[in-house]
């Protein structure tokens, strides 16, 4: 019944999603403020049309939150669906094969910024809800909370959650904003990494200098910054910040074996990325390195002359943006402090450093023995014909830990993207099949959860 409904409405579903993808809801860019709001308003309309009782656009200090609910019967359990309608900036624009906000379907994939992360995945929930309403299949209550600031740290959502605990009363959180191993190997994400994000600025001389007149005699902030950053990891790929690993939970050999049981083809992985070999912490597999071990990466670095041709200059300043991905039981604020303390301690006297902090978030693990996890696992069996593999994803959704802390609620991370969908990159895409199978699986989840 659901399958037929999806099949006969598929073209409309896709056309609606593409209309939504046309709105450049880039939360990080203040020039897109009105577009972000438009994307929220679009969602309000679609939730109303799909049959929600109450749909609100909740103002925050930043971008609005879309909240909706459908009460079937107050005595029945409630699923709170969370997602985000904001997207990452589309840069670098030149590398897109078609414009990021002019969605196209090619080879059965939708290409656009936000196609997978997370508009495409949120839209599966709206259409699953529509289908359940139309077919009389919704037998529990549902709430939707879709925010516009996930890609910039969810600070205002954190406030909203703390201030609206009664409104958000639910039994379980359901999120589609993570990855599936493949259509042949369905998976449910059971862990996400946390995040600490900082910016460092190294200052040397009081002005840019001629690199011939002064080179070799005055410390170059870029050279120094590079050496400082290089020293943050040792030969074995371990992070050298004192105390960094103190709270990292060691996994039992059974837990590690379970993680490595997931199908993973290292050769294919390297080929897909065009790399000769992988690199990471000694003693861990690639799946462990992204799933259960922390990481430190420079996300951007600049200084000096980067224009056309060559300018001989010894720059006064150099900067970098650095992220640390965290695992249980590391605490984001604590790691940030450890970083600052260490970075200052390794600063040579020739330069000064300034560290500023950006958003962070805590890691999360979700239970696999709950009623809701079992409902999700059964849904995958029904739709994909295979039991889902539990996986630990390397990305972060900071609000998941906050849902647990503030609302006492566990989350089911039922994502349908692929790691190869190029989220945050040029040519982001989402499989039409992932989209339709996702809708089907979500409907199956609701059926199993309510039953
Ligand atoms: N949906 C992603 C997180 C994700 C991607 C989880 C793939 C699992 C698999 C989310 O939108 C995201 O990009 N989060 C940011 C963190 C945020 C604080 C900016 C991230 O992980 O960089
Ligand atoms: Mn996302
Ligand atoms: Mn994202």
mmCIF file with all atom_site columns, N, CA and C in Angstrom, residues 87 112 176 187 232:
data_model
loop_
_atom_site.group_PDB
_atom_site.id
_atom_site.type_symbol
_atom_site.label_atom_id
_atom_site.label_alt_id
_atom_site.label_comp_id
_atom_site.label_asym_id
_atom_site.label_entity_id
_atom_site.label_seq_id
_atom_site.pdbx_PDB_ins_code
_atom_site.Cartn_x
_atom_site.Cartn_y
_atom_site.Cartn_z
_atom_site.occupancy
_atom_site.B_iso_or_equiv
_atom_site.pdbx_formal_charge
_atom_site.auth_seq_id
_atom_site.auth_comp_id
_atom_site.auth_asym_id
_atom_site.auth_atom_id
_atom_site.pdbx_PDB_model_num
ATOM 1  N N  . UNK A 1 87  ? 21.793 24.571 5.171  1.00 0.00 ? 87  UNK A N  1
ATOM 2  C CA . UNK A 1 87  ? 22.822 23.858 4.422  1.00 0.00 ? 87  UNK A CA 1
ATOM 3  C C  . UNK A 1 87  ? 24.170 24.557 4.566  1.00 0.00 ? 87  UNK A C  1
ATOM 4  N N  . UNK A 1 112 ? 22.355 18.790 -5.692 1.00 0.00 ? 112 UNK A N  1
ATOM 5  C CA . UNK A 1 112 ? 22.126 20.143 -5.165 1.00 0.00 ? 112 UNK A CA 1
ATOM 6  C C  . UNK A 1 112 ? 22.733 20.215 -3.777 1.00 0.00 ? 112 UNK A C  1
ATOM 7  N N  . UNK A 1 176 ? 17.084 11.412 10.575 1.00 0.00 ? 176 UNK A N  1
ATOM 8  C CA . UNK A 1 176 ? 17.724 10.930 9.351  1.00 0.00 ? 176 UNK A CA 1
ATOM 9  C C  . UNK A 1 176 ? 18.702 12.013 8.896  1.00 0.00 ? 176 UNK A C  1
ATOM 10 N N  . UNK A 1 187 ? 22.323 -0.037 7.338  1.00 0.00 ? 187 UNK A N  1
ATOM 11 C CA . UNK A 1 187 ? 22.950 0.129  8.648  1.00 0.00 ? 187 UNK A CA 1
ATOM 12 C C  . UNK A 1 187 ? 22.200 1.187  9.451  1.00 0.00 ? 187 UNK A C  1
ATOM 13 N N  . UNK A 1 232 ? 51.347 18.579 16.744 1.00 0.00 ? 232 UNK A N  1
ATOM 14 C CA . UNK A 1 232 ? 50.148 18.155 17.486 1.00 0.00 ? 232 UNK A CA 1
ATOM 15 C C  . UNK A 1 232 ? 49.846 16.666 17.289 1.00 0.00 ? 232 UNK A C  1
#
